[in-house]
Amino acid sequence: MTNQGSATAEHRLTLQAKLGESMVLTESADMLRYCRDWHGDVTSGAVAVIRPRSTQEVADAVNLCRTLGLSIVPQGGNTGLVLGGIPDKPDGQVILSLERMNQIRRIDAEDFSAVVEAGCILSEIKDAIMDKGMFFPLALGAQGSCRIGGNVSTNAGGINVLRYGMTRELVLGLEVVLPDGTIYDGLTTLRKDNRGIDLKQLFIGAEGTLGIITAVSLKLTPYPDHVTTALLGLASLEDAIALYRRARRDCCDLMSAFEFMPPLAFTLAKEAMPDLPIPISADYPAYVLMEISGSGLVDIDDLMQRFLEGVMTDELVLDGTIAASQAQARNLWLIREGMNEGQAKRGSHMRSDVSVPLSSLAEFVAEAEMAIAAALPECISISYGHVGDGNVHLNVLPPNDITGQARLDAIYTAKTVLNEVVDRFLGSISAEHGIGRLKRSDFESRLPETHRNLLVAIKRAIDPDLLLNPGCQLSFPPIS
Amino acid sequence: MTNQGSATAEHRLTLQAKLGESMVLTESADMLRYCRDWHGDVTSGAVAVIRPRSTQEVADAVNLCRTLGLSIVPQGGNTGLVLGGIPDKPDGQVILSLERMNQIRRIDAEDFSAVVEAGCILSEIKDAIMDKGMFFPLALGAQGSCRIGGNVSTNAGGINVLRYGMTRELVLGLEVVLPDGTIYDGLTTLRKDNRGIDLKQLFIGAEGTLGIITAVSLKLTPYPDHVTTALLGLASLEDAIALYRRARRDCCDLMSAFEFMPPLAFTLAKEAMPDLPIPISADYPAYVLMEISGSGLVDIDDLMQRFLEGVMTDELVLDGTIAASQAQARNLWLIREGMNEGQAKRGSHMRSDVSVPLSSLAEFVAEAEMAIAAALPECISISYGHVGDGNVHLNVLPPNDITGQARLDAIYTAKTVLNEVVDRFLGSISAEHGIGRLKRSDFESRLPETHRNLLVAIKRAIDPDLLLNPGCQLSFPPIS
């Protein structure tokens, strides 16, 4: 299917001739930012980067690449964490960037819906929707750079999942260019439409392996203009989980975030942002950053106040601070973000994104951290994340003086040890980040035969020539 | 693929010999209730009704039927409204009833999840979950008879969709027997698991055409122990929609039902339940039955009170009554149910289940009712339903003295006229009931080629012998 390097120059000329020079980048310097992943861990190459401006141009590019025997790696904002948008190798593959399909086609506040093109940046969509008094709940660290097509293709998660669900639950319809170059127009904004098999579900989470998402209908809610945010100190992760269960009941469907952090989070945040105020003692074994929000007549502040009174009386929460202003709330969230930046500043490390049933989460984290400490006594584990979803990011930081191959070896060992514990707890090795290329072998080696057979059957039914995103999610031919 | 009538007797003997007599019904009298649809409009037949008690027995039955060349119509509680569980013809097809797979495998309140077999009756699941302080939000008229496997296969809707979503959004995992007799075990209870393509989505809404769902993992929420219900009188459907928009904002995510009814609802309810109290004047042009509910610390009663004060001050709501007790709330819901029974008592009629964007709903209903009145001046239209979802059941009742073929003709005309208006408003001919066999031709005639190609490709990839539920959703070979 793919071509060898010597054919690349000819392919570049053909792509530019047929699609127009302005649509096709071929210089290494121009292509670099599309070929390097978000963390900068991997740099690949491509025959070209194709940047269509319309759905028809995407279809034209697909048809041309099929004719030329070039496979296509679709790419949004290139903020993915699992190498789903980076080619395996520089030959035989093009990157198709959706970044120039960035029109908000419409926002219908009266219908609680919007239609946006795949290349729209998430935060820009959210802002435009907010201007109409509405809210699109998807919220994640990369929202200033990620693009909605990528969010949908990867079924992105983030901090508001416990209330609003993954991206899948926020999508009403899709427009997709299929591997045969036809356009699937499923851009409905109907809230309820139950005409049989829901085709859009196939493309959500497929990471561009079954089609190229070009536009999305979004489900909106009223803008939650009342928000209250608290940072709480607790005795343990067990208590944090107990607090989540109680908050889920006491605050009903109005809790919008519940993030767990260990005290190390403050150290790391300070390393990234030395001036960041930490408005709570760093002496507690566990912290929760909790948000309640809503629109209209519900008194959110009173709800938070009464909730905290109850849980502090019961000594489930030992200390806490409620943000008195938006600026204070922003600072609390900066601790969460700074913790991530602080980890990055300590150099490359093992990042994970795992989930287990809520009832075994505390035990899982204890066992995993113990197993990693036994295997890598010089490394530090940090576990934090969206505890209410059973989702924890358990990362492992090697010390500064472990460098080069020794560092890579430590990261590999940490991942192997962690995944073994995840398997024992019947957990997921990817709670929200997807599979891409980074987790493919870990995914495939755990894939039951029945699941694999279904995935292969679907891929072959929709993309029989394996045109789209080769090497992402599944390897062909089968690894076994 | 299928056999002629003469082979039926031999097939029956083989099925009983291989699967055991207790699993296989073959007498017409025994099979009748499986072969007749919920409304009693259609009675079909089958080679046999197979009633397995375990997933392995389902797989055994699938393998045997494939060998015998018998196709399989999966059936849950047989409460579907679109003939998805009734064979096309008595020869060559068996009904596979899941009714004896009725074990609740486990309820994990600590994990907000439950695992139940496909044959569990919805209300029994809800009750068992309630006993653990938890809530499964799916709520529909047939809940005392429908079975969860059917709810998932049809992606059932109901009165709580505006808050909790369709069945699709309430499912964490599935166990499915595939057409090749293998068992897909996707019964995870993880809240968040983003390992690539989400295979369970294929089977939700497929109405048994791709696999036989044998068990389901359910997503639970805390039980909403505070509920307040109000019946409100308004000036028009337009005002009802304006009220919905305001309630969506003012009551945030705590509104759990919002049902629109015209004054005729009271007449029909009284015809079915003469003693039913109607605690509001029947003089308003439009009514809304609204429910707010929640668990924990939110004061639901106060919220309803303040919301109604606001909308009555603004004259959006002209009159209203809040249920003072659970019994009174139950009576308000009986009006909604009695209205359906009253329609049934008036004999066969045109039932619909359509949706359009919320912003065009009022105009759509006006145009559709006008078009039907023009075509069928002697008939009465009644429009009601889940207005917040843009979903309306616009039914047409012929007068008593139209009987026999003339009645069938009127029903056919009403449906044709309605669907033409639905098409003009870019609506759906099935907002929540599915396609089955009843809506297949209306579905297929509106199906864009790209959609059809995808559906056919998926069907052929997973069920290449067309073993499962022939004639449901799609006809093979293609109609064109």
Short mmCIF file of C-alpha atoms in Angstrom, two decimals, chain B residues 350 368-381 395-399 402 406-418:
data_model
loop_
_atom_site.label_atom_id
_atom_site.label_comp_id
_atom_site.label_asym_id
_atom_site.label_seq_id
_atom_site.Cartn_x
_atom_site.Cartn_y
_atom_site.Cartn_z
CA MET B 350 -52.36 6.64 13.97
CA ALA B 368 -48.94 19.09 10.83
CA GLU B 369 -52.29 19.35 12.61
CA MET B 370 -53.56 21.69 9.90
CA ALA B 371 -52.41 19.38 7.10
CA ILE B 372 -54.05 16.40 8.78
CA ALA B 373 -57.29 18.32 9.38
CA ALA B 374 -57.34 19.25 5.69
CA ALA B 375 -56.80 15.65 4.57
CA LEU B 376 -58.95 14.01 7.23
CA PRO B 377 -61.49 16.56 8.48
CA GLU B 378 -63.44 13.94 10.42
CA CYS B 379 -60.39 12.86 12.51
CA ILE B 380 -58.99 14.40 15.68
CA SER B 381 -55.28 15.12 16.15
CA ASN B 395 -51.60 10.92 17.08
CA VAL B 396 -54.68 10.92 14.89
CA LEU B 397 -57.96 9.42 16.13
CA PRO B 398 -60.59 8.48 13.54
CA PRO B 399 -64.20 8.79 14.72
CA ILE B 402 -65.03 4.84 10.60
CA ALA B 406 -61.72 2.90 5.83
CA ARG B 407 -60.10 3.20 9.26
CA LEU B 408 -56.86 1.64 8.01
CA ASP B 409 -56.92 4.02 5.04
CA ALA B 410 -57.39 7.02 7.31
CA ILE B 411 -54.48 5.89 9.48
CA TYR B 412 -52.30 5.44 6.42
CA THR B 413 -53.23 8.87 5.07
CA ALA B 414 -52.57 10.50 8.43
CA LYS B 415 -49.12 8.93 8.61
CA THR B 416 -48.26 9.95 5.06
CA VAL B 417 -49.36 13.53 5.59
CA LEU B 418 -47.50 13.75 8.90
#
